[in-house]
Structure formats: C-alpha cells, structure tokens
C-alpha cells in the first residue's frame, strides 16, 4: 500500500521552455536521502520526457551498501487529476546502480494536449517506500526546516520570499532557464543571493543603500551570471540605482556643507551678540 502523502512534491515552472536536466532538492524518506532528476526533452529519446529517482551522495555511503525500494511518480494532470500519469517500479539501489526511472515517462505532445501543464507549470508527486536497507544510513541528516519553504520555478524559497520570486520569474522568465548548478544546496544558495539583490535594489530606500552594498551586489551579479543566470535586467537596475545614489550622495554632501555653514553663522552671531553685550556693559 502506498502512503497517501507524497514523500516529495516537485513543481517546475516554464517547463516547456526547459532543455537541460532539472534536479530536485534533496528529500528524506525512510532515513535515506534522495532526489529526482527530470529531463524535459528526454534522455536518449526526443519524444518523451524522462525522470529518475537517485540516491543522494552515493559515494559517501559505506562500502557495499544497498537498499530495496519501490517508488512511484505521479505526473499530475492539473486540469483533471483522474487523468494523471502514474509510473511505479521497484529497484535495488547500490553503488553500481544508484538510480532508476523511466526513459519514456510521458509523451511530450500529451503535456499540452491533455493539459498536464497549467501556466506552463508541471507538478510531480514522488512516493518512496524503502523496505530493505543494508549498510550504514546516510550520515548527513537533512536539517529539519524551521521555516516552511515553497518550490518556485524549481527553487526552494521561504514563504516570505515567494512574492519576490514570483515577480522575478513571471516578469523575467529567462532568468534561470539555463543555470548550470543542479545541486539543490547550491541552487538554494544562488536563489538566496538573487533575492537579496532584488530586495536591495527594488525594496530598500535609496538613502539606506551604501556603496559597500552596491559593491556586494555587483559581485553577486557576477557570480550569478557565471552560474548561467540571465540578469541583464538586474544589471540595468543596478546601474540606475548607482547613478541615483551618487546624485543623492551629492545632495547629502551639499546639505552637510550648508549645515556646517549655518552652524558657523550661528556661532558668529552668538559671538557678535556677546561682544555687543560686553561693550554695552562697559
């Protein structure tokens, strides 16, 4: 019997525009760490999408490890759940065969024809049942999340970041279409950098943005660009904010100079009044 609750749910935005393999975040089931790899345009075939269940970090496990598991993928038909595509199998995962899946998971023409995609988003539920485990379990236990995370465009973000992430990927869908890192932790690190930059440039008051922050933003953009992110729109925003910040700094410098001059005048007036009073008393 399969559990009613998925071991993991994967949502992929702009699916029809994707070409490179997409790797999910790590998830834990039966004290084992796993991830899913999806090939939007097929793996060795060009008529179907392909998908696989992988053991996370197999080289870090004890020598001679293996685990029997049955697993099921449900490619959710979001227009008619009853027509969802269900794929189930079992496999002995080991050092030589750390993954298993389906080369012809779903014909690509059916994605649109049978309306699996809603707003170009694909949803996949993963169910894993490991019933024989030999060798030490994963030494790296995934930390329990203290904050709820949501998958947006293949990235795990905090609830508080969802609005900004949605704006980015809806307004600039090319942003993360061709990123190179597929490691879940690295992807999370990159999306956090992107969201911090977005927050700095779009939501922080101009007067609170320092030159150091702008320098850090520039370095962050370089790292993201090297990782494959398309961020011309964000670089243009940085240039605009930098110019506006310099103008504001000029105004602030003028205001500071005027303030000094005003204080000097006030001091001169005080000295003059004191001198007049002294002469009057004499």
mmCIF file of C-alpha atoms in Angstrom:
data_model
loop_
_atom_site.group_PDB
_atom_site.id
_atom_site.type_symbol
_atom_site.label_atom_id
_atom_site.label_comp_id
_atom_site.label_asym_id
_atom_site.label_seq_id
_atom_site.Cartn_x
_atom_site.Cartn_y
_atom_site.Cartn_z
ATOM 1 C CA UNK A 1 0.000 0.000 0.000
ATOM 2 C CA UNK A 2 1.263 3.449 -0.915
ATOM 3 C CA UNK A 3 1.148 6.233 1.647
ATOM 4 C CA UNK A 4 -1.388 8.952 0.937
ATOM 5 C CA UNK A 5 1.144 11.716 1.478
ATOM 6 C CA UNK A 6 3.900 12.135 -1.148
ATOM 7 C CA UNK A 7 7.481 11.790 0.027
ATOM 8 C CA UNK A 8 8.198 14.863 -2.078
ATOM 9 C CA UNK A 9 6.355 17.184 -4.460
ATOM 10 C CA UNK A 10 8.242 18.830 -7.282
ATOM 11 C CA UNK A 11 6.919 21.812 -9.234
ATOM 12 C CA UNK A 12 8.692 23.081 -12.338
ATOM 13 C CA UNK A 13 7.786 26.454 -13.810
ATOM 14 C CA UNK A 14 8.197 27.280 -17.538
ATOM 15 C CA UNK A 15 8.525 23.572 -18.229
ATOM 16 C CA UNK A 16 8.031 23.766 -21.988
ATOM 17 C CA UNK A 17 10.937 26.217 -22.225
ATOM 18 C CA UNK A 18 13.372 23.949 -20.377
ATOM 19 C CA UNK A 19 16.024 21.874 -22.133
ATOM 20 C CA UNK A 20 18.651 20.974 -19.536
ATOM 21 C CA UNK A 21 18.076 18.272 -16.895
ATOM 22 C CA UNK A 22 16.382 19.539 -13.736
ATOM 23 C CA UNK A 23 17.373 18.137 -10.359
ATOM 24 C CA UNK A 24 15.081 18.462 -7.349
ATOM 25 C CA UNK A 25 16.073 19.416 -3.851
ATOM 26 C CA UNK A 26 17.133 16.586 -1.563
ATOM 27 C CA UNK A 27 14.345 14.940 0.407
ATOM 28 C CA UNK A 28 14.382 12.265 3.090
ATOM 29 C CA UNK A 29 12.342 9.087 3.183
ATOM 30 C CA UNK A 30 12.927 6.005 5.356
ATOM 31 C CA UNK A 31 16.110 7.554 6.801
ATOM 32 C CA UNK A 32 17.553 7.816 3.295
ATOM 33 C CA UNK A 33 18.277 10.908 1.207
ATOM 34 C CA UNK A 34 17.002 11.064 -2.370
ATOM 35 C CA UNK A 35 16.485 13.431 -5.262
ATOM 36 C CA UNK A 36 14.646 13.369 -8.591
ATOM 37 C CA UNK A 37 16.133 14.210 -11.978
ATOM 38 C CA UNK A 38 13.789 15.275 -14.787
ATOM 39 C CA UNK A 39 14.787 15.557 -18.448
ATOM 40 C CA UNK A 40 12.208 17.918 -20.030
ATOM 41 C CA UNK A 41 13.208 16.972 -23.587
ATOM 42 C CA UNK A 42 14.044 13.326 -22.860
ATOM 43 C CA UNK A 43 17.156 11.342 -22.011
ATOM 44 C CA UNK A 44 18.204 9.484 -25.139
ATOM 45 C CA UNK A 45 14.745 9.976 -26.646
ATOM 46 C CA UNK A 46 13.228 13.128 -28.088
ATOM 47 C CA UNK A 47 9.556 12.163 -27.985
ATOM 48 C CA UNK A 48 9.110 11.768 -24.231
ATOM 49 C CA UNK A 49 10.171 13.440 -21.016
ATOM 50 C CA UNK A 50 12.358 11.236 -18.773
ATOM 51 C CA UNK A 51 12.623 11.079 -14.984
ATOM 52 C CA UNK A 52 14.657 9.172 -12.415
ATOM 53 C CA UNK A 53 14.925 8.637 -8.671
ATOM 54 C CA UNK A 54 18.514 8.965 -7.427
ATOM 55 C CA UNK A 55 20.243 8.090 -4.166
ATOM 56 C CA UNK A 56 21.861 11.262 -2.833
ATOM 57 C CA UNK A 57 25.655 11.274 -2.430
ATOM 58 C CA UNK A 58 26.115 7.520 -3.098
ATOM 59 C CA UNK A 59 29.918 7.757 -2.863
ATOM 60 C CA UNK A 60 29.656 8.934 0.746
ATOM 61 C CA UNK A 61 27.793 5.797 1.853
ATOM 62 C CA UNK A 62 29.512 2.763 3.377
ATOM 63 C CA UNK A 63 31.091 0.253 1.004
ATOM 64 C CA UNK A 64 28.711 -2.497 -0.073
ATOM 65 C CA UNK A 65 25.573 -0.526 0.722
ATOM 66 C CA UNK A 66 22.295 -1.294 -0.978
ATOM 67 C CA UNK A 67 18.619 -0.635 -0.428
ATOM 68 C CA UNK A 68 15.494 -2.141 -1.918
ATOM 69 C CA UNK A 69 12.775 0.365 -2.615
ATOM 70 C CA UNK A 70 9.571 0.628 -4.523
ATOM 71 C CA UNK A 71 8.684 4.071 -5.766
ATOM 72 C CA UNK A 72 6.051 5.821 -7.774
ATOM 73 C CA UNK A 73 5.960 9.027 -9.795
ATOM 74 C CA UNK A 74 2.640 10.787 -10.339
ATOM 75 C CA UNK A 75 2.740 13.377 -13.105
ATOM 76 C CA UNK A 76 -0.267 15.397 -12.023
ATOM 77 C CA UNK A 77 -2.819 16.396 -14.632
ATOM 78 C CA UNK A 78 -3.782 19.694 -13.036
ATOM 79 C CA UNK A 79 -6.877 20.042 -15.220
ATOM 80 C CA UNK A 80 -8.195 16.566 -14.437
ATOM 81 C CA UNK A 81 -6.434 14.749 -11.574
ATOM 82 C CA UNK A 82 -8.055 11.443 -12.543
ATOM 83 C CA UNK A 83 -6.063 11.534 -15.790
ATOM 84 C CA UNK A 84 -2.704 11.930 -14.033
ATOM 85 C CA UNK A 85 0.105 9.666 -15.281
ATOM 86 C CA UNK A 86 1.268 7.122 -12.672
ATOM 87 C CA UNK A 87 4.573 5.276 -13.028
ATOM 88 C CA UNK A 88 5.650 2.696 -10.436
ATOM 89 C CA UNK A 89 8.516 0.254 -10.140
ATOM 90 C CA UNK A 90 10.951 -1.266 -7.652
ATOM 91 C CA UNK A 91 14.725 -1.364 -7.692
ATOM 92 C CA UNK A 92 17.749 -2.469 -5.717
ATOM 93 C CA UNK A 93 19.780 0.721 -5.410
ATOM 94 C CA UNK A 94 23.505 0.131 -4.929
ATOM 95 C CA UNK A 95 26.950 1.517 -5.762
ATOM 96 C CA UNK A 96 26.734 0.375 -9.374
ATOM 97 C CA UNK A 97 23.096 1.368 -9.895
ATOM 98 C CA UNK A 98 22.289 4.359 -7.673
ATOM 99 C CA UNK A 99 19.320 5.482 -9.772
ATOM 100 C CA UNK A 100 16.266 4.131 -11.543
ATOM 101 C CA UNK A 101 13.483 5.656 -13.539
ATOM 102 C CA UNK A 102 11.591 5.954 -16.774
ATOM 103 C CA UNK A 103 13.118 6.980 -20.093
ATOM 104 C CA UNK A 104 9.652 7.348 -21.620
ATOM 105 C CA UNK A 105 7.763 8.825 -18.696
ATOM 106 C CA UNK A 106 5.265 10.846 -20.732
ATOM 107 C CA UNK A 107 4.956 11.725 -24.393
ATOM 108 C CA UNK A 108 5.766 15.402 -24.853
ATOM 109 C CA UNK A 109 2.758 16.043 -27.091
ATOM 110 C CA UNK A 110 0.452 14.938 -24.257
ATOM 111 C CA UNK A 111 1.746 17.635 -21.924
ATOM 112 C CA UNK A 112 -0.180 20.278 -23.851
ATOM 113 C CA UNK A 113 -2.862 18.164 -25.478
ATOM 114 C CA UNK A 114 -4.076 16.652 -22.211
ATOM 115 C CA UNK A 115 -3.382 19.814 -20.219
ATOM 116 C CA UNK A 116 -0.845 18.473 -17.752
ATOM 117 C CA UNK A 117 0.642 21.954 -17.729
ATOM 118 C CA UNK A 118 -1.129 24.896 -16.109
ATOM 119 C CA UNK A 119 0.539 28.236 -16.793
ATOM 120 C CA UNK A 120 3.448 26.146 -18.110
ATOM 121 C CA UNK A 121 3.974 24.574 -14.667
ATOM 122 C CA UNK A 122 4.447 20.818 -14.235
ATOM 123 C CA UNK A 123 3.710 19.117 -10.901
ATOM 124 C CA UNK A 124 5.194 15.743 -9.938
ATOM 125 C CA UNK A 125 4.476 13.753 -6.782
ATOM 126 C CA UNK A 126 7.068 11.235 -5.586
ATOM 127 C CA UNK A 127 6.324 8.279 -3.299
ATOM 128 C CA UNK A 128 9.209 6.201 -1.933
ATOM 129 C CA UNK A 129 8.996 3.051 0.193
ATOM 130 C CA UNK A 130 12.390 1.578 1.147
ATOM 131 C CA UNK A 131 11.881 -1.846 2.740
ATOM 132 C CA UNK A 132 15.383 -3.385 2.868
ATOM 133 C CA UNK A 133 18.397 -1.293 3.786
ATOM 134 C CA UNK A 134 21.890 -2.742 4.105
ATOM 135 C CA UNK A 135 24.894 -0.687 5.191
ATOM 136 C CA UNK A 136 25.056 2.494 7.205
ATOM 137 C CA UNK A 137 22.343 5.008 6.578
ATOM 138 C CA UNK A 138 23.118 8.447 5.214
ATOM 139 C CA UNK A 139 25.478 10.145 7.631
ATOM 140 C CA UNK A 140 24.224 13.543 6.545
ATOM 141 C CA UNK A 141 20.791 14.057 8.029
ATOM 142 C CA UNK A 142 18.887 16.819 6.319
ATOM 143 C CA UNK A 143 18.222 19.592 8.821
ATOM 144 C CA UNK A 144 14.629 19.971 9.862
ATOM 145 C CA UNK A 145 13.194 23.099 8.373
ATOM 146 C CA UNK A 146 12.320 25.681 10.944
ATOM 147 C CA UNK A 147 10.562 27.713 8.279
ATOM 148 C CA UNK A 148 8.201 26.481 5.601
ATOM 149 C CA UNK A 149 9.675 26.532 2.110
ATOM 150 C CA UNK A 150 7.881 26.624 -1.213
ATOM 151 C CA UNK A 151 9.139 25.465 -4.596
ATOM 152 C CA UNK A 152 9.113 28.358 -7.079
ATOM 153 C CA UNK A 153 10.474 27.722 -10.558
ATOM 154 C CA UNK A 154 12.473 24.760 -9.247
ATOM 155 C CA UNK A 155 13.971 26.683 -6.312
ATOM 156 C CA UNK A 156 13.122 26.271 -2.638
ATOM 157 C CA UNK A 157 12.339 29.676 -1.111
ATOM 158 C CA UNK A 158 10.890 30.816 2.193
ATOM 159 C CA UNK A 159 7.264 31.877 2.458
ATOM 160 C CA UNK A 160 8.426 35.454 2.903
ATOM 161 C CA UNK A 161 10.353 35.259 -0.401
ATOM 162 C CA UNK A 162 7.609 33.779 -2.587
ATOM 163 C CA UNK A 163 6.182 37.132 -3.716
ATOM 164 C CA UNK A 164 9.559 38.445 -4.864
ATOM 165 C CA UNK A 165 10.449 35.129 -6.537
ATOM 166 C CA UNK A 166 7.119 35.058 -8.397
ATOM 167 C CA UNK A 167 7.642 38.625 -9.623
ATOM 168 C CA UNK A 168 11.138 37.798 -10.877
ATOM 169 C CA UNK A 169 10.205 34.634 -12.790
ATOM 170 C CA UNK A 170 6.924 35.973 -14.162
ATOM 171 C CA UNK A 171 8.442 39.274 -15.316
ATOM 172 C CA UNK A 172 11.787 37.852 -16.467
ATOM 173 C CA UNK A 173 11.169 34.155 -17.303
ATOM 174 C CA UNK A 174 14.603 33.834 -18.925
ATOM 175 C CA UNK A 175 16.352 34.463 -15.598
ATOM 176 C CA UNK A 176 17.076 30.847 -14.633
ATOM 177 C CA UNK A 177 16.350 28.859 -17.779
ATOM 178 C CA UNK A 178 19.921 27.780 -18.338
ATOM 179 C CA UNK A 179 21.631 27.742 -14.975
ATOM 180 C CA UNK A 180 24.479 25.269 -14.642
ATOM 181 C CA UNK A 181 24.356 24.079 -10.997
ATOM 182 C CA UNK A 182 21.833 21.327 -10.337
ATOM 183 C CA UNK A 183 22.970 20.574 -6.787
ATOM 184 C CA UNK A 184 19.982 21.512 -4.599
ATOM 185 C CA UNK A 185 22.028 23.212 -1.893
ATOM 186 C CA UNK A 186 23.948 25.259 -4.452
ATOM 187 C CA UNK A 187 20.719 26.250 -6.191
ATOM 188 C CA UNK A 188 19.286 27.398 -2.860
ATOM 189 C CA UNK A 189 22.417 29.455 -2.190
ATOM 190 C CA UNK A 190 22.137 31.118 -5.603
ATOM 191 C CA UNK A 191 18.433 31.914 -5.289
ATOM 192 C CA UNK A 192 19.085 33.480 -1.885
ATOM 193 C CA UNK A 193 21.760 35.721 -3.436
ATOM 194 C CA UNK A 194 19.370 36.693 -6.226
ATOM 195 C CA UNK A 195 16.539 37.506 -3.819
ATOM 196 C CA UNK A 196 18.812 39.557 -1.556
ATOM 197 C CA UNK A 197 19.989 41.566 -4.561
ATOM 198 C CA UNK A 198 16.396 42.062 -5.695
ATOM 199 C CA UNK A 199 15.382 43.198 -2.209
ATOM 200 C CA UNK A 200 18.280 45.653 -2.038
ATOM 201 C CA UNK A 201 17.685 47.246 -5.437
ATOM 202 C CA UNK A 202 13.889 47.255 -5.547
ATOM 203 C CA UNK A 203 12.633 47.469 -1.976
ATOM 204 C CA UNK A 204 15.272 49.222 0.128
ATOM 205 C CA UNK A 205 15.015 53.034 0.461
ATOM 206 C CA UNK A 206 17.695 54.690 -1.668
ATOM 207 C CA UNK A 207 19.148 56.625 1.250
ATOM 208 C CA UNK A 208 19.779 53.368 3.151
ATOM 209 C CA UNK A 209 21.767 51.727 0.352
ATOM 210 C CA UNK A 210 25.501 52.084 0.966
ATOM 211 C CA UNK A 211 28.381 51.983 -1.501
ATOM 212 C CA UNK A 212 29.527 48.750 0.152
ATOM 213 C CA UNK A 213 26.129 47.152 -0.509
ATOM 214 C CA UNK A 214 26.239 48.227 -4.151
ATOM 215 C CA UNK A 215 29.718 46.727 -4.465
ATOM 216 C CA UNK A 216 28.472 43.454 -2.953
ATOM 217 C CA UNK A 217 25.514 43.480 -5.351
ATOM 218 C CA UNK A 218 27.892 43.843 -8.293
ATOM 219 C CA UNK A 219 29.974 40.889 -7.082
ATOM 220 C CA UNK A 220 26.837 38.811 -6.527
ATOM 221 C CA UNK A 221 25.619 39.544 -10.043
ATOM 222 C CA UNK A 222 28.946 38.362 -11.436
ATOM 223 C CA UNK A 223 28.704 35.069 -9.520
ATOM 224 C CA UNK A 224 25.125 34.503 -10.682
ATOM 225 C CA UNK A 225 25.962 35.334 -14.288
ATOM 226 C CA UNK A 226 28.861 32.860 -14.256
ATOM 227 C CA UNK A 227 26.432 30.230 -12.965
ATOM 228 C CA UNK A 228 24.210 30.765 -16.006
ATOM 229 C CA UNK A 229 21.597 33.244 -14.765
ATOM 230 C CA UNK A 230 20.377 35.794 -17.320
ATOM 231 C CA UNK A 231 20.390 39.062 -15.384
ATOM 232 C CA UNK A 232 20.747 41.913 -17.842
ATOM 233 C CA UNK A 233 17.561 43.417 -16.407
ATOM 234 C CA UNK A 234 19.040 43.385 -12.920
ATOM 235 C CA UNK A 235 22.355 44.859 -14.048
ATOM 236 C CA UNK A 236 20.467 47.752 -15.670
ATOM 237 C CA UNK A 237 18.650 48.284 -12.374
ATOM 238 C CA UNK A 238 21.980 48.310 -10.517
ATOM 239 C CA UNK A 239 23.372 50.957 -12.872
ATOM 240 C CA UNK A 240 20.270 53.092 -12.400
ATOM 241 C CA UNK A 241 20.361 52.793 -8.607
ATOM 242 C CA UNK A 242 24.102 53.560 -8.570
ATOM 243 C CA UNK A 243 23.557 56.778 -10.538
ATOM 244 C CA UNK A 244 20.649 57.826 -8.320
ATOM 245 C CA UNK A 245 22.665 57.005 -5.200
ATOM 246 C CA UNK A 246 25.570 59.182 -6.389
ATOM 247 C CA UNK A 247 23.175 62.063 -7.024
ATOM 248 C CA UNK A 248 21.708 61.599 -3.567
ATOM 249 C CA UNK A 249 25.192 61.473 -2.074
ATOM 250 C CA UNK A 250 25.925 64.792 -3.817
ATOM 251 C CA UNK A 251 22.771 66.322 -2.380
ATOM 252 C CA UNK A 252 23.637 64.913 1.043
ATOM 253 C CA UNK A 253 27.147 66.390 0.801
ATOM 254 C CA UNK A 254 25.688 69.786 -0.165
ATOM 255 C CA UNK A 255 23.217 69.599 2.705
ATOM 256 C CA UNK A 256 26.045 68.709 5.100
ATOM 257 C CA UNK A 257 28.138 71.632 3.870
ATOM 258 C CA UNK A 258 25.174 74.012 4.196
ATOM 259 C CA UNK A 259 24.612 72.671 7.705
ATOM 260 C CA UNK A 260 28.230 73.438 8.623
ATOM 261 C CA UNK A 261 27.949 76.931 7.178
ATOM 262 C CA UNK A 262 24.736 77.506 9.127
ATOM 263 C CA UNK A 263 26.409 76.393 12.363
ATOM 264 C CA UNK A 264 29.325 78.729 11.660
ATOM 265 C CA UNK A 265 26.897 81.613 11.102
ATOM 266 C CA UNK A 266 25.078 80.796 14.325
ATOM 267 C CA UNK A 267 28.402 80.759 16.177
ATOM 268 C CA UNK A 268 29.371 84.092 14.637
ATOM 269 C CA UNK A 269 26.009 85.550 15.676
ATOM 270 C CA UNK A 270 26.478 84.297 19.243
ATOM 271 C CA UNK A 271 29.966 85.798 19.399
ATOM 272 C CA UNK A 272 28.721 89.081 17.943
ATOM 273 C CA UNK A 273 25.866 89.301 20.458
ATOM 274 C CA UNK A 274 28.272 88.566 23.288
ATOM 275 C CA UNK A 275 30.628 91.258 22.047
ATOM 276 C CA UNK A 276 27.790 93.813 21.750
ATOM 277 C CA UNK A 277 26.577 92.978 25.245
ATOM 278 C CA UNK A 278 30.072 93.297 26.654
ATOM 279 C CA UNK A 279 30.530 96.732 25.056
ATOM 280 C CA UNK A 280 27.122 97.868 26.343
ATOM 281 C CA UNK A 281 28.007 96.880 29.915
ATOM 282 C CA UNK A 282 31.306 98.692 29.756
#
